[in-house]
PDB file of C-alpha atoms in Angstrom:
ATOM      1  CA  UNK A   3      65.030  86.772  93.448  1.00  0.00           C
ATOM      2  CA  UNK A   4      67.552  88.532  91.164  1.00  0.00           C
ATOM      3  CA  UNK A   5      68.501  92.061  92.147  1.00  0.00           C
ATOM      4  CA  UNK A   6      67.871  95.024  89.859  1.00  0.00           C
ATOM      5  CA  UNK A   7      70.823  96.882  91.370  1.00  0.00           C
ATOM      6  CA  UNK A   8      73.704  97.116  88.856  1.00  0.00           C
ATOM      7  CA  UNK A   9      76.641  94.885  89.730  1.00  0.00           C
ATOM      8  CA  UNK A  10      79.109  97.733  89.263  1.00  0.00           C
ATOM      9  CA  UNK A  11      77.423  99.770  92.005  1.00  0.00           C
ATOM     10  CA  UNK A  12      77.439  96.818  94.382  1.00  0.00           C
ATOM     11  CA  UNK A  13      81.098  96.193  93.581  1.00  0.00           C
ATOM     12  CA  UNK A  14      81.938  99.839  94.252  1.00  0.00           C
ATOM     13  CA  UNK A  15      80.135  99.707  97.595  1.00  0.00           C
ATOM     14  CA  UNK A  16      81.995  96.571  98.643  1.00  0.00           C
ATOM     15  CA  UNK A  17      85.394  97.818  97.495  1.00  0.00           C
ATOM     16  CA  UNK A  18      85.205 101.130  99.368  1.00  0.00           C
ATOM     17  CA  UNK A  19      83.932  99.292 102.451  1.00  0.00           C
ATOM     18  CA  UNK A  20      87.023  97.104 102.326  1.00  0.00           C
ATOM     19  CA  UNK A  21      89.144 100.217 101.802  1.00  0.00           C
ATOM     20  CA  UNK A  22      87.673 101.826 104.909  1.00  0.00           C
ATOM     21  CA  UNK A  23      88.354  98.670 106.915  1.00  0.00           C
ATOM     22  CA  UNK A  24      91.997  98.552 105.809  1.00  0.00           C
ATOM     23  CA  UNK A  25      92.462 102.290 106.335  1.00  0.00           C
ATOM     24  CA  UNK A  26      91.120 102.178 109.887  1.00  0.00           C
ATOM     25  CA  UNK A  27      93.472  99.290 110.601  1.00  0.00           C
ATOM     26  CA  UNK A  28      96.432 101.322 109.347  1.00  0.00           C
ATOM     27  CA  UNK A  29      95.393 104.274 111.504  1.00  0.00           C
ATOM     28  CA  UNK A  30      95.149 102.149 114.646  1.00  0.00           C
ATOM     29  CA  UNK A  31      98.469 100.443 113.880  1.00  0.00           C
ATOM     30  CA  UNK A  32     100.167 103.843 113.702  1.00  0.00           C
ATOM     31  CA  UNK A  33      98.841 104.602 117.172  1.00  0.00           C
ATOM     32  CA  UNK A  34      99.330 101.225 118.854  1.00  0.00           C
ATOM     33  CA  UNK A  35     102.813  99.850 118.279  1.00  0.00           C
ATOM     34  CA  UNK A  36     101.850  96.343 119.406  1.00  0.00           C
ATOM     35  CA  UNK A  37      98.788  95.983 117.169  1.00  0.00           C
ATOM     36  CA  UNK A  38      99.555  95.121 113.525  1.00  0.00           C
ATOM     37  CA  UNK A  39      97.173  96.267 110.823  1.00  0.00           C
ATOM     38  CA  UNK A  40      95.162  93.682 108.895  1.00  0.00           C
ATOM     39  CA  UNK A  41      97.475  93.992 105.896  1.00  0.00           C
ATOM     40  CA  UNK A  42     100.657  93.588 107.951  1.00  0.00           C
ATOM     41  CA  UNK A  43      99.246  90.690 109.972  1.00  0.00           C
ATOM     42  CA  UNK A  44      98.175  88.730 106.895  1.00  0.00           C
ATOM     43  CA  UNK A  45     101.396  89.668 105.109  1.00  0.00           C
ATOM     44  CA  UNK A  46     103.580  88.254 107.872  1.00  0.00           C
ATOM     45  CA  UNK A  47     101.481  85.104 107.854  1.00  0.00           C
ATOM     46  CA  UNK A  48     102.004  84.741 104.094  1.00  0.00           C
ATOM     47  CA  UNK A  49     105.758  85.216 104.531  1.00  0.00           C
ATOM     48  CA  UNK A  50     105.942  82.529 107.225  1.00  0.00           C
ATOM     49  CA  UNK A  51     103.766  80.086 105.295  1.00  0.00           C
ATOM     50  CA  UNK A  52     105.415  80.535 101.901  1.00  0.00           C
ATOM     51  CA  UNK A  53     107.712  77.688 100.803  1.00  0.00           C
ATOM     52  CA  UNK A  54     111.440  78.562 100.731  1.00  0.00           C
ATOM     53  CA  UNK A  55     111.488  78.330  96.938  1.00  0.00           C
ATOM     54  CA  UNK A  56     108.830  81.059  96.727  1.00  0.00           C
ATOM     55  CA  UNK A  57     110.721  83.303  99.155  1.00  0.00           C
ATOM     56  CA  UNK A  58     113.964  82.811  97.242  1.00  0.00           C
ATOM     57  CA  UNK A  59     112.224  83.658  93.969  1.00  0.00           C
ATOM     58  CA  UNK A  60     110.662  86.810  95.454  1.00  0.00           C
ATOM     59  CA  UNK A  61     114.013  88.018  96.795  1.00  0.00           C
ATOM     60  CA  UNK A  62     115.795  87.252  93.530  1.00  0.00           C
ATOM     61  CA  UNK A  63     113.121  88.888  91.384  1.00  0.00           C
ATOM     62  CA  UNK A  64     112.131  91.847  93.569  1.00  0.00           C
ATOM     63  CA  UNK A  65     115.066  92.417  95.926  1.00  0.00           C
ATOM     64  CA  UNK A  66     114.237  94.998  98.582  1.00  0.00           C
ATOM     65  CA  UNK A  67     110.880  95.652  96.871  1.00  0.00           C
ATOM     66  CA  UNK A  68     109.527  92.274  97.956  1.00  0.00           C
ATOM     67  CA  UNK A  69     107.653  93.631 100.975  1.00  0.00           C
ATOM     68  CA  UNK A  70     106.002  96.580  99.167  1.00  0.00           C
ATOM     69  CA  UNK A  71     104.923  94.168  96.435  1.00  0.00           C
ATOM     70  CA  UNK A  72     103.382  91.852  99.029  1.00  0.00           C
ATOM     71  CA  UNK A  73     101.537  94.720 100.730  1.00  0.00           C
ATOM     72  CA  UNK A  74     100.190  95.969  97.392  1.00  0.00           C
ATOM     73  CA  UNK A  75      99.121  92.457  96.446  1.00  0.00           C
ATOM     74  CA  UNK A  76      97.240  91.907  99.710  1.00  0.00           C
ATOM     75  CA  UNK A  77      95.572  95.315  99.411  1.00  0.00           C
ATOM     76  CA  UNK A  78      94.437  94.672  95.837  1.00  0.00           C
ATOM     77  CA  UNK A  79      93.148  91.215  96.776  1.00  0.00           C
ATOM     78  CA  UNK A  80      91.230  92.699  99.722  1.00  0.00           C
ATOM     79  CA  UNK A  81      89.591  95.325  97.514  1.00  0.00           C
ATOM     80  CA  UNK A  82      88.610  92.691  94.942  1.00  0.00           C
ATOM     81  CA  UNK A  83      87.265  90.460  97.713  1.00  0.00           C
ATOM     82  CA  UNK A  84      85.291  93.420  99.050  1.00  0.00           C
ATOM     83  CA  UNK A  85      83.886  94.116  95.585  1.00  0.00           C
ATOM     84  CA  UNK A  86      82.688  90.511  95.310  1.00  0.00           C
ATOM     85  CA  UNK A  87      81.024  90.779  98.718  1.00  0.00           C
ATOM     86  CA  UNK A  88      79.404  94.031  97.625  1.00  0.00           C
ATOM     87  CA  UNK A  89      77.926  92.332  94.570  1.00  0.00           C
ATOM     88  CA  UNK A  90      76.593  89.503  96.733  1.00  0.00           C
ATOM     89  CA  UNK A  91      75.156  91.979  99.244  1.00  0.00           C
ATOM     90  CA  UNK A  92      72.784  93.365  96.613  1.00  0.00           C
ATOM     91  CA  UNK A  93      70.734  90.193  97.063  1.00  0.00           C
ATOM     92  CA  UNK A  94      71.624  89.137 100.604  1.00  0.00           C
ATOM     93  CA  UNK A  95      73.370  91.572 102.926  1.00  0.00           C
ATOM     94  CA  UNK A  96      74.241  88.809 105.386  1.00  0.00           C
ATOM     95  CA  UNK A  97      76.626  87.312 102.828  1.00  0.00           C
ATOM     96  CA  UNK A  98      78.659  90.506 102.770  1.00  0.00           C
ATOM     97  CA  UNK A  99      78.664  90.808 106.548  1.00  0.00           C
ATOM     98  CA  UNK A 100      79.733  87.180 106.900  1.00  0.00           C
ATOM     99  CA  UNK A 101      82.545  87.711 104.415  1.00  0.00           C
ATOM    100  CA  UNK A 102      83.902  90.682 106.348  1.00  0.00           C
ATOM    101  CA  UNK A 103      83.695  88.719 109.594  1.00  0.00           C
ATOM    102  CA  UNK A 104      85.571  85.802 108.033  1.00  0.00           C
ATOM    103  CA  UNK A 105      88.316  88.098 106.776  1.00  0.00           C
ATOM    104  CA  UNK A 106      88.485  89.656 110.234  1.00  0.00           C
ATOM    105  CA  UNK A 107      88.963  86.241 111.843  1.00  0.00           C
ATOM    106  CA  UNK A 108      91.831  85.542 109.441  1.00  0.00           C
ATOM    107  CA  UNK A 109      93.399  88.891 110.302  1.00  0.00           C
ATOM    108  CA  UNK A 110      92.981  88.247 114.029  1.00  0.00           C
ATOM    109  CA  UNK A 111      94.568  84.798 113.881  1.00  0.00           C
ATOM    110  CA  UNK A 112      97.412  86.185 111.791  1.00  0.00           C
ATOM    111  CA  UNK A 113      97.962  89.104 114.149  1.00  0.00           C
ATOM    112  CA  UNK A 114      98.017  86.985 117.288  1.00  0.00           C
ATOM    113  CA  UNK A 115     100.788  84.856 115.781  1.00  0.00           C
ATOM    114  CA  UNK A 116     103.240  87.750 115.864  1.00  0.00           C
ATOM    115  CA  UNK A 117     105.604  87.750 118.880  1.00  0.00           C
ATOM    116  CA  UNK A 118     105.635  91.561 118.679  1.00  0.00           C
ATOM    117  CA  UNK A 119     101.839  91.890 119.000  1.00  0.00           C
ATOM    118  CA  UNK A 120      99.822  92.071 122.220  1.00  0.00           C
ATOM    119  CA  UNK A 121      96.482  90.304 122.488  1.00  0.00           C
ATOM    120  CA  UNK A 122      94.211  93.127 123.667  1.00  0.00           C
ATOM    121  CA  UNK A 123      95.465  95.811 121.225  1.00  0.00           C
ATOM    122  CA  UNK A 124      95.353  93.314 118.351  1.00  0.00           C
ATOM    123  CA  UNK A 125      91.773  92.273 119.128  1.00  0.00           C
ATOM    124  CA  UNK A 126      90.803  95.934 119.472  1.00  0.00           C
ATOM    125  CA  UNK A 127      92.374  96.786 116.119  1.00  0.00           C
ATOM    126  CA  UNK A 128      90.657  93.947 114.268  1.00  0.00           C
ATOM    127  CA  UNK A 129      87.246  94.541 115.861  1.00  0.00           C
ATOM    128  CA  UNK A 130      87.264  98.262 115.082  1.00  0.00           C
ATOM    129  CA  UNK A 131      88.585  97.741 111.539  1.00  0.00           C
ATOM    130  CA  UNK A 132      86.049  95.062 110.647  1.00  0.00           C
ATOM    131  CA  UNK A 133      83.215  97.009 112.286  1.00  0.00           C
ATOM    132  CA  UNK A 134      84.093 100.053 110.187  1.00  0.00           C
ATOM    133  CA  UNK A 135      84.000  97.968 107.029  1.00  0.00           C
ATOM    134  CA  UNK A 136      80.720  96.260 107.903  1.00  0.00           C
ATOM    135  CA  UNK A 137      79.108  99.538 108.939  1.00  0.00           C
ATOM    136  CA  UNK A 138      80.099 101.139 105.648  1.00  0.00           C
ATOM    137  CA  UNK A 139      78.845  98.152 103.637  1.00  0.00           C
ATOM    138  CA  UNK A 140      75.491  98.083 105.435  1.00  0.00           C
ATOM    139  CA  UNK A 141      74.978 101.829 105.017  1.00  0.00           C
ATOM    140  CA  UNK A 142      75.902 101.835 101.328  1.00  0.00           C
ATOM    141  CA  UNK A 143      73.879  98.718 100.494  1.00  0.00           C
ATOM    142  CA  UNK A 144      70.740 100.040 102.165  1.00  0.00           C
ATOM    143  CA  UNK A 145      71.153 103.375 100.416  1.00  0.00           C
ATOM    144  CA  UNK A 146      71.708 101.567  97.141  1.00  0.00           C
ATOM    145  CA  UNK A 147      68.409  99.745  97.539  1.00  0.00           C
ATOM    146  CA  UNK A 148      66.656 103.045  98.209  1.00  0.00           C
ATOM    147  CA  UNK A 149      68.306 104.484  95.109  1.00  0.00           C
ATOM    148  CA  UNK A 150      66.683 101.825  92.937  1.00  0.00           C
ATOM    149  CA  UNK A 151      63.290 102.770  94.383  1.00  0.00           C
ATOM    150  CA  UNK A 152      63.732 106.498  93.745  1.00  0.00           C
ATOM    151  CA  UNK A 153      61.539 108.359  91.261  1.00  0.00           C
ATOM    152  CA  UNK A 154      64.576 109.633  89.337  1.00  0.00           C
ATOM    153  CA  UNK A 155      66.981 106.706  89.344  1.00  0.00           C
ATOM    154  CA  UNK A 156      69.681 108.449  87.299  1.00  0.00           C
ATOM    155  CA  UNK A 157      69.958 111.355  89.726  1.00  0.00           C
ATOM    156  CA  UNK A 158      69.874 109.021  92.716  1.00  0.00           C
ATOM    157  CA  UNK A 159      72.599 106.841  91.223  1.00  0.00           C
ATOM    158  CA  UNK A 160      74.831 109.843  90.576  1.00  0.00           C
ATOM    159  CA  UNK A 161      74.362 110.900  94.186  1.00  0.00           C
ATOM    160  CA  UNK A 162      75.276 107.389  95.310  1.00  0.00           C
ATOM    161  CA  UNK A 163      78.427 107.393  93.176  1.00  0.00           C
ATOM    162  CA  UNK A 164      79.334 110.728  94.745  1.00  0.00           C
ATOM    163  CA  UNK A 165      78.905 109.219  98.206  1.00  0.00           C
ATOM    164  CA  UNK A 166      81.126 106.280  97.241  1.00  0.00           C
ATOM    165  CA  UNK A 167      83.756 108.701  95.969  1.00  0.00           C
ATOM    166  CA  UNK A 168      83.587 110.641  99.218  1.00  0.00           C
ATOM    167  CA  UNK A 169      84.085 107.490 101.272  1.00  0.00           C
ATOM    168  CA  UNK A 170      87.016 106.472  99.069  1.00  0.00           C
ATOM    169  CA  UNK A 171      88.577 109.888  99.668  1.00  0.00           C
ATOM    170  CA  UNK A 172      87.977 109.453 103.401  1.00  0.00           C
ATOM    171  CA  UNK A 173      89.768 106.099 103.301  1.00  0.00           C
ATOM    172  CA  UNK A 174      92.730 107.668 101.514  1.00  0.00           C
ATOM    173  CA  UNK A 175      92.829 110.543 104.009  1.00  0.00           C
ATOM    174  CA  UNK A 176      92.744 108.056 106.885  1.00  0.00           C
ATOM    175  CA  UNK A 177      95.768 106.239 105.474  1.00  0.00           C
ATOM    176  CA  UNK A 178      97.615 109.550 105.047  1.00  0.00           C
ATOM    177  CA  UNK A 179      96.779 110.482 108.639  1.00  0.00           C
ATOM    178  CA  UNK A 180      98.004 107.108 109.825  1.00  0.00           C
ATOM    179  CA  UNK A 181     101.279 107.586 107.980  1.00  0.00           C
ATOM    180  CA  UNK A 182     101.648 111.041 109.501  1.00  0.00           C
ATOM    181  CA  UNK A 183     101.077 109.693 113.000  1.00  0.00           C
ATOM    182  CA  UNK A 184     103.538 106.930 112.240  1.00  0.00           C
ATOM    183  CA  UNK A 185     106.181 109.623 111.902  1.00  0.00           C
ATOM    184  CA  UNK A 186     106.939 109.141 115.559  1.00  0.00           C
ATOM    185  CA  UNK A 187     107.805 105.569 114.723  1.00  0.00           C
ATOM    186  CA  UNK A 188     110.509 106.889 112.402  1.00  0.00           C
ATOM    187  CA  UNK A 189     112.215 108.501 115.388  1.00  0.00           C
ATOM    188  CA  UNK A 190     113.720 105.108 116.165  1.00  0.00           C
ATOM    189  CA  UNK A 191     115.008 104.850 112.605  1.00  0.00           C
ATOM    190  CA  UNK A 192     116.394 108.387 112.743  1.00  0.00           C
ATOM    191  CA  UNK A 193     118.188 107.711 116.014  1.00  0.00           C
ATOM    192  CA  UNK A 194     119.907 104.705 114.454  1.00  0.00           C
ATOM    193  CA  UNK A 195     121.073 106.786 111.503  1.00  0.00           C
ATOM    194  CA  UNK A 196     122.611 109.304 113.885  1.00  0.00           C
ATOM    195  CA  UNK A 197     124.827 106.695 115.515  1.00  0.00           C
ATOM    196  CA  UNK A 198     128.488 107.250 114.655  1.00  0.00           C
ATOM    197  CA  UNK A 199     130.611 104.142 114.934  1.00  0.00           C
ATOM    198  CA  UNK A 200     134.140 104.633 116.295  1.00  0.00           C
ATOM    199  CA  UNK A 201     137.056 104.321 113.925  1.00  0.00           C
ATOM    200  CA  UNK A 202     138.783 100.969 113.913  1.00  0.00           C
ATOM    201  CA  UNK A 203     141.912 100.690 115.993  1.00  0.00           C
ATOM    202  CA  UNK A 204     143.562  97.766 114.250  1.00  0.00           C
ATOM    203  CA  UNK A 205     142.910  96.846 110.651  1.00  0.00           C
ATOM    204  CA  UNK A 206     141.794  93.293 110.003  1.00  0.00           C
ATOM    205  CA  UNK A 207     144.406  91.099 108.347  1.00  0.00           C
ATOM    206  CA  UNK A 208     144.164  90.567 104.623  1.00  0.00           C
ATOM    207  CA  UNK A 209     142.573  87.388 103.333  1.00  0.00           C
ATOM    208  CA  UNK A 210     145.324  84.825 102.700  1.00  0.00           C
ATOM    209  CA  UNK A 211     146.046  83.875  99.131  1.00  0.00           C
ATOM    210  CA  UNK A 212     144.056  80.849  98.041  1.00  0.00           C
ATOM    211  CA  UNK A 213     141.380  81.288 100.707  1.00  0.00           C
ATOM    212  CA  UNK A 214     138.830  82.282  98.072  1.00  0.00           C
ATOM    213  CA  UNK A 215     137.491  78.901  96.939  1.00  0.00           C
ATOM    214  CA  UNK A 216     135.861  80.403  93.865  1.00  0.00           C
ATOM    215  CA  UNK A 217     139.303  81.350  92.553  1.00  0.00           C
ATOM    216  CA  UNK A 218     140.571  77.782  92.758  1.00  0.00           C
ATOM    217  CA  UNK A 219     137.651  75.940  91.178  1.00  0.00           C
ATOM    218  CA  UNK A 220     135.655  77.093  88.094  1.00  0.00           C
ATOM    219  CA  UNK A 221     132.634  75.183  89.389  1.00  0.00           C
ATOM    220  CA  UNK A 222     132.455  77.609  92.322  1.00  0.00           C
ATOM    221  CA  UNK A 223     132.199  80.797  90.251  1.00  0.00           C
ATOM    222  CA  UNK A 224     128.789  81.612  91.720  1.00  0.00           C
ATOM    223  CA  UNK A 225     130.006  81.246  95.288  1.00  0.00           C
ATOM    224  CA  UNK A 226     129.872  84.517  97.230  1.00  0.00           C
ATOM    225  CA  UNK A 227     133.117  86.255  98.112  1.00  0.00           C
ATOM    226  CA  UNK A 228     134.379  86.152 101.679  1.00  0.00           C
ATOM    227  CA  UNK A 229     134.054  89.934 101.874  1.00  0.00           C
ATOM    228  CA  UNK A 230     131.064  91.842 100.493  1.00  0.00           C
ATOM    229  CA  UNK A 231     131.452  95.564  99.889  1.00  0.00           C
ATOM    230  CA  UNK A 232     128.961  97.987 101.402  1.00  0.00           C
ATOM    231  CA  UNK A 233     127.763  99.003  97.941  1.00  0.00           C
ATOM    232  CA  UNK A 234     126.744  95.418  97.144  1.00  0.00           C
ATOM    233  CA  UNK A 235     125.255  94.571 100.537  1.00  0.00           C
ATOM    234  CA  UNK A 236     121.580  95.143 101.312  1.00  0.00           C
ATOM    235  CA  UNK A 237     119.123  93.788 103.827  1.00  0.00           C
ATOM    236  CA  UNK A 238     116.132  91.616 103.060  1.00  0.00           C
ATOM    237  CA  UNK A 239     113.672  91.680 105.952  1.00  0.00           C
ATOM    238  CA  UNK A 240     111.702  88.531 106.623  1.00  0.00           C
ATOM    239  CA  UNK A 241     108.790  90.274 108.354  1.00  0.00           C
ATOM    240  CA  UNK A 242     106.558  93.289 107.811  1.00  0.00           C
ATOM    241  CA  UNK A 243     106.335  94.059 111.534  1.00  0.00           C
ATOM    242  CA  UNK A 244     109.800  94.559 113.005  1.00  0.00           C
ATOM    243  CA  UNK A 245     110.980  95.672 116.477  1.00  0.00           C
ATOM    244  CA  UNK A 246     111.093  99.425 117.081  1.00  0.00           C
ATOM    245  CA  UNK A 247     114.077 100.148 119.279  1.00  0.00           C
ATOM    246  CA  UNK A 248     114.702 103.474 121.020  1.00  0.00           C
ATOM    247  CA  UNK A 249     118.456 103.892 121.374  1.00  0.00           C
ATOM    248  CA  UNK A 250     117.996 106.303 124.286  1.00  0.00           C
ATOM    249  CA  UNK A 251     116.760 103.468 126.495  1.00  0.00           C
ATOM    250  CA  UNK A 252     118.218 100.415 124.757  1.00  0.00           C
ATOM    251  CA  UNK A 253     121.243  98.689 126.263  1.00  0.00           C
ATOM    252  CA  UNK A 254     123.314  95.645 125.405  1.00  0.00           C
ATOM    253  CA  UNK A 255     125.315  93.586 127.851  1.00  0.00           C
ATOM    254  CA  UNK A 256     127.966  91.138 126.715  1.00  0.00           C
ATOM    255  CA  UNK A 257     128.733  88.703 129.516  1.00  0.00           C
ATOM    256  CA  UNK A 258     131.022  85.722 129.678  1.00  0.00           C
TER     257      UNK A 258
END
């Protein structure tokens, strides 16, 4: 039978449940280096599965902002997906639970594909994240049904909206906490920035005249130069989860 619960309230319940799930995943990922969050796991999967033409377009259009754009896109999609599940849960809660489980399976499969992820931490991260989302959805949906049975529906609905706002704030605080804990991850980045390369002993020889093909053929105008200046060079990462190297313990051997 049709539900009397407003769709907007169901959507809000589903969206904040998805937000809690993602936030818990970010918190765990900041604690366990070898367990990617749901967003990172799915993002890396998207990067690997995308056709080269799509990757080239993203790099050309977004440059170094391609990864943040992907993360934002996955997050927005997840919240919309959660809102849809919340609307469906007004009538049948099992639909919402099944949707969260399905998304968790996708995140698990994506996470286990990463060569930098370990099986046990990844499974732990996904299970806890999805459980947090399902628990929030179940609690909010059951409370929402009680709201519609209250004597003063308007007051009960306002209280429910307040609870949703509180959970949304909790999700945001969890992400902030995760980022703060991830500060120790930045130690590896900081150590790399502190490395001072020795001055060159012998200067490299100049490029011989005529070696630049673009100068000899107008059809090759778009060909890159043999030497790219530091100001024009930037890195495009091909993964959201990258190795975290501690220079204090890292060594490199060059053998012949």
